[in-house]
Coordinates of C-alpha atoms in Angstrom, one line a residue:
M281 CA 111.8 90.2 107.6
K282 CA 109.6 92.1 105.3
K283 CA 106.3 93.6 106.4
K284 CA 103.2 91.9 105.1
I285 CA 101.4 94.5 102.9
L286 CA 98.0 93.0 103.5
G287 CA 98.5 92.5 107.3
T288 CA 97.6 88.8 106.7
N289 CA 98.8 85.7 104.8
V290 CA 95.5 83.7 105.2
V291 CA 93.7 83.1 101.9
T292 CA 90.0 83.1 102.6
Q293 CA 88.7 82.5 99.0
V294 CA 89.6 81.2 95.6
G295 CA 87.4 82.6 92.9
I296 CA 86.8 80.6 89.7
L297 CA 85.2 82.0 86.5
V298 CA 82.6 79.8 84.8
H299 CA 80.3 80.0 81.8
D300 CA 77.5 77.9 83.4
I301 CA 77.3 78.2 87.2
E302 CA 74.4 75.8 87.6
K303 CA 76.2 73.0 85.9
T304 CA 79.6 73.8 87.4
A305 CA 78.2 74.1 90.9
Q306 CA 76.7 70.7 90.6
V307 CA 80.0 69.2 89.4
Y308 CA 81.8 70.8 92.4
A309 CA 79.1 69.6 94.8
D310 CA 79.4 66.0 93.5
F311 CA 83.2 66.1 93.5
L312 CA 83.4 67.6 97.1
G313 CA 80.5 65.5 98.5
L314 CA 78.7 68.7 99.5
E315 CA 75.2 70.1 98.9
K316 CA 75.0 72.4 95.9
P317 CA 74.9 75.9 97.4
P318 CA 72.3 78.4 96.5
I319 CA 73.1 80.6 93.5
I320 CA 73.1 84.3 94.5
V321 CA 73.2 87.4 92.2
T322 CA 75.3 90.4 93.1
D323 CA 73.6 93.7 93.7
E324 CA 72.7 96.3 91.1
L325 CA 74.8 99.4 90.7
D326 CA 72.8 101.6 93.1
K327 CA 73.7 99.3 96.0
S328 CA 77.0 97.8 94.8
Q329 CA 78.6 101.1 93.8
A330 CA 80.7 98.9 91.5
R331 CA 83.6 100.6 89.6
Y332 CA 85.7 99.0 86.9
R333 CA 88.9 100.6 85.8
G334 CA 87.8 103.9 87.5
A335 CA 84.2 104.1 85.9
P336 CA 80.9 103.0 87.3
T337 CA 79.7 99.6 85.9
K338 CA 76.4 97.9 85.9
A339 CA 78.2 94.5 86.0
R340 CA 76.6 91.8 88.0
S341 CA 77.4 88.1 88.4
K342 CA 75.9 84.9 89.7
L343 CA 77.9 83.4 92.6
A344 CA 78.1 80.1 94.4
F345 CA 80.2 79.5 97.6
F346 CA 81.6 76.2 98.8
K347 CA 83.0 76.1 102.3
V348 CA 86.0 73.9 102.0
G349 CA 87.8 74.7 105.2
P350 CA 87.4 76.6 108.4
T351 CA 88.4 79.9 106.7
L352 CA 88.4 79.0 103.0
D353 CA 85.7 79.2 100.3
I354 CA 85.7 78.2 96.6
E355 CA 83.6 80.9 94.9
L356 CA 82.2 80.2 91.4
I357 CA 81.5 83.3 89.4
Q358 CA 79.4 83.6 86.2
P359 CA 79.5 87.2 85.1
D360 CA 76.9 89.0 82.9
M361 CA 78.0 90.8 79.7
E362 CA 78.7 94.2 81.3
P363 CA 82.3 95.5 81.7
S364 CA 84.1 93.9 84.7
T365 CA 87.3 92.1 85.6
W366 CA 85.2 88.9 85.6
R367 CA 83.9 89.4 82.0
E368 CA 87.3 90.6 80.8
D369 CA 89.1 87.6 82.1
L370 CA 86.5 85.1 81.1
D371 CA 86.5 86.4 77.5
R372 CA 90.4 86.6 77.4
K373 CA 91.5 83.5 79.3
G374 CA 88.4 81.4 79.5
E375 CA 87.2 79.5 82.6
G376 CA 89.5 79.0 85.6
V377 CA 91.0 80.7 88.6
H378 CA 90.3 84.5 88.7
H379 CA 91.5 85.5 92.1
I380 CA 92.6 84.7 95.6
A381 CA 91.1 86.7 98.4
F382 CA 92.2 88.0 101.8
V383 CA 90.1 89.5 104.6
I384 CA 91.9 92.8 105.5
K385 CA 91.4 95.9 107.6
G386 CA 91.9 99.4 106.2
M387 CA 90.8 99.1 102.6
K388 CA 91.9 102.5 101.5
E389 CA 95.4 102.1 103.0
R390 CA 95.9 98.5 101.6
I391 CA 94.8 99.7 98.1
A392 CA 97.3 102.7 98.3
E393 CA 100.1 100.4 99.5
L394 CA 99.5 97.9 96.7
K395 CA 99.3 100.6 94.1
E396 CA 102.6 102.0 95.4
S397 CA 104.2 98.6 95.0
G398 CA 103.1 98.4 91.3
I399 CA 99.8 96.5 91.8
P400 CA 97.0 98.5 90.2
L401 CA 93.4 98.7 91.2
L402 CA 90.9 97.0 88.8
Q403 CA 87.5 97.0 90.4
T404 CA 85.8 97.9 93.6
G405 CA 82.3 97.4 95.0
E406 CA 80.1 97.1 98.1
Y407 CA 78.2 94.1 99.4
T408 CA 76.0 93.7 102.4
G409 CA 78.3 93.9 105.3
G410 CA 81.5 95.1 103.5
R411 CA 83.4 96.0 100.4
Y412 CA 85.8 94.4 98.0
A413 CA 88.7 95.5 95.7
Y414 CA 90.3 93.5 92.9
M415 CA 94.0 94.3 92.5
D416 CA 95.9 93.3 89.3
A417 CA 98.8 91.2 90.7
N418 CA 99.1 89.1 87.6
R419 CA 102.6 90.4 86.7
D420 CA 104.2 89.3 90.0
L421 CA 101.8 86.9 91.6
K422 CA 100.2 85.5 88.4
V423 CA 96.7 86.1 89.8
I424 CA 94.3 88.9 90.8
V425 CA 94.2 89.6 94.5
E426 CA 90.9 90.4 96.1
L427 CA 90.7 92.4 99.3
L428 CA 87.6 91.9 101.4
E429 CA 86.8 94.2 104.3
N430 CA 83.9 93.3 106.4
D431 CA 82.1 95.8 108.7

């Protein structure tokens, strides 16, 4: 049996890119029979330390999270116009699934292992209580993989 590169096989989030988060969040709320969640805005560069394709980026996005299982969220993402994996994919592919996310331990090690297996790093950043990394697994897995490491 092959070792799990991430150390887990539990998907914690499905990220979906949208043009209008207010409208789409209401549609999801109605469809799921849930309250429309608050829309939050990601931090500015000084706090997020966001890097896209190796360079700092001022990219920010509006987010809405729907808890749809004990360990699974649907995340709606409306990016601003700054360079990011969100903006690139929304412009290139349109609205739809952007990533699946896993909570991991050992961010630097996981990134290195994924890069060694041919899955390049796209974007990283910090958030209150942790950090994230988007890995370009489109060639093999047909989706971006997000790594989430919580403190």
